Every structure is written in structure tokens, then in C-alpha cells.
Steps between C-alpha positions, in 0.01 A plus 500: 500500500413834660842662515401795719350276767777241491780757520345768723715403799826543306709809424375519143267718292258335259366714216252336264415615146799733513625686195848352451604692190747710702661182637654428161743731324319437171176636651276241336140474614491258793272431794512248782551435871814646658628375836761730654709309755691697763708238685665162451285349776185611320636353176568165668154479656326612183670236283412232756136606468528503121659154502225347715234657275683418175496871413730601216672840482747712304785715627501862390809720532529823306358339188794610286506188283147379565187496286211472743175326419218738414266338753693266724317246714824425685602744776828688474736522798701818546764527777528834681724429798596799712855617434676811620732619223707678764601156631671426168857573607830367362676337794721275289271199539246342267149646485182315601213677325124458449397361162261792449783755491530683167822461303504875444558538875800267477635685197490830689671336796768359269572846359523651848731228633689388185403138557688263273281294269178678592482669162302191387191650670506802270195566287308185596146609599440213740480399863794306639298179528364527148847565363636192677219280365592578139871571556442844352791681347642733239825531310655587839434153641234285667338521843596141576867599517430693822256268676641299791185359661122517473221431745174363367159388615402183320156420366416305816585801719833365623807726491828401339845657461685442172875555467591616150778331301630500141210280385221712648450728200509487122413768246179675615409205721544359849546127558391472863139617532206261479148592396338711770821596681510864612829680563465736796862582586831511312862524610711711263880481496717789607799476266670813629558835333554601139541872438394455137153366581331840507639594160404160353143543625466856367638402160272198475191704590583753230553222245175333602302823475639553150432146377179389675148652513520589868202738498260249344287228659689177434577176681872523429649252257234272351737227378812347647808543287592176325790344314547305178811293423654659811445847355298749710157594367374818669123499462470875455759507223334218310156660531654815354661309211169351384330840515250446780578819691192721513257216425176537696203288597235711670683731739797264537807595295850362453722788607679713242778544756572136589342203324479281811274749678127503430319822593144551621414826326151534645250241615659183373366162605666174594374353172678776303838431656465120476413530131796729437733266691389200295536691174855611585598157632378322187662752266834472684489122464407516131777749420783364717398155622545616858232432760512796738370420849288748690660703775165657583285289732141438393261446792209267435 
């Protein structure tokens, strides 16, 4: 399928053989085709074309928890819908926002307007859509707690609106998306004001900067936290206990600051990080009998 020819009439940009290393926060070597989509109509029409041609694809947000393939044969879709930040105004109603909006923008807006519950966006280096997909969160809460509704384009190019309820999310996971679904718009709840929100956000950012390697190239937490006999098992703490902090394979190193962060210290490869992940995962199971699931997403 010639993507440029098939999509030339749509509001999209197709870049082939593109260096994608900067599209992942771990900065691993990666190259592939990037399709930047600028409207929901273009997204609908494109997925209809893909469906009729049996063309597979991957969705690419900010790449905060993603390990991209070094040479992907599957095109990546990136949403870049136009949005005027000046239109983000607190009028006491819920907010309908593009999925491509960065959570850092929402964090700043929360500080300015003391929006109750919006502290959950703090410190998550993700787009809104990407955060919803994995129900991203921190010790302050989870994104799913604030989501009221999502709009998606399905694999066949048809749009669908999904109302969120108490069964829509579990830990680091959504329960409503099917393979190929693309979130393009999200409705976030307005829970009113809380004068303590700004202070909570500032304190959390300070704590995070002291306890996580914020200046290094990482993909965020590699493993999901687990539990054993109903007792919490924080992955970073357990990696520290068994002495794996500082362990390196190639230019990939388990952080000395936080054991659940793996750092690219130079020109690390996908193979380096996968090998280090498997080593840590196996050692954690041998030492504690706990099978830690990956929070990082590995693209094929």
C-alpha cells in the first residue's frame, strides 16, 4: 500500500523512514513511517482506507511508556488536532478536550484554577489520550477517576462515544477499547474548586524530582506495582532490595535513584532494554515469587 498516494487527499502528513528516537522519552534508536493526523474527519477516512486495505497501524502519543521498534514496518499514527489553549477556561462545566493535549498543560491549568482532583495529572509525561488508554496515575490518583466520556474512531473508521462508569478502568488499564480503536477526544470532569490543589501539586513535584531520575532518558516505570498475599509489592523497592540498582547492559542502566526506572545513558538499543527487563523480571520472581507485569509497552 502506497500510503502517500492513498492519503494525499486527507489532512495528514506522511513521513517515511523518519527518525523516531525523539518520539520516545527513552530515546532509543527507532525508525519508521509517521502519519500526523490533524482532524477527526481525516482520522475516520484514513482508518476506513486502512480497513479496506487490511493495513495495520500503531498509535503513538508522547512515547512516555513506549519502547518503539528499531525498524518498524507498521506505520505510527500521531494526532495533532488544532487546539487554542486560550479556549481552556473554567466555566463550571466539564471540559471536552483533544486527546493530543499534553497533561502538563492540564496540570498548569489546575494550578491556576485550583481544580479539585486534577492533581492526578501531575508529573505524567503523556498526552491525554495516551494517559486514558493506560489509566495512568501516580500516588495522587488515576486518570480514570476524572474521565466522564471518550470519543473514539474504531478500526473500521466508524466513530463511537463511550460513557465511562465504575467498571471502565482497572489498575493501569482500560476495559473499553478494542484493538485498533483510537481515542480522539475526552471529556474531563469539573469537580469544583479546592484551594489546596496548587500546594499538593508543588509538593508532589518536589518529591518526584527528589526520588525519580527526571533528567535522564527513561520510559517512566518499567513494571507495574504488584501484590502478594494482599500486601503491596512496589517494584522499585524490590529491585533495590535485591541489589539491582546500577546494573547495566550496554548503555541501559537500572537507575541508582529509583529501581523501577531504566536509564538510557548513551546510545542504548531496544535489545539492551529488553535484556535488562527480562533479567530483572526473572530475578524478582526467583527472589520473591512475584511475577511483575510490564507497565512499559513494547511495540512489535
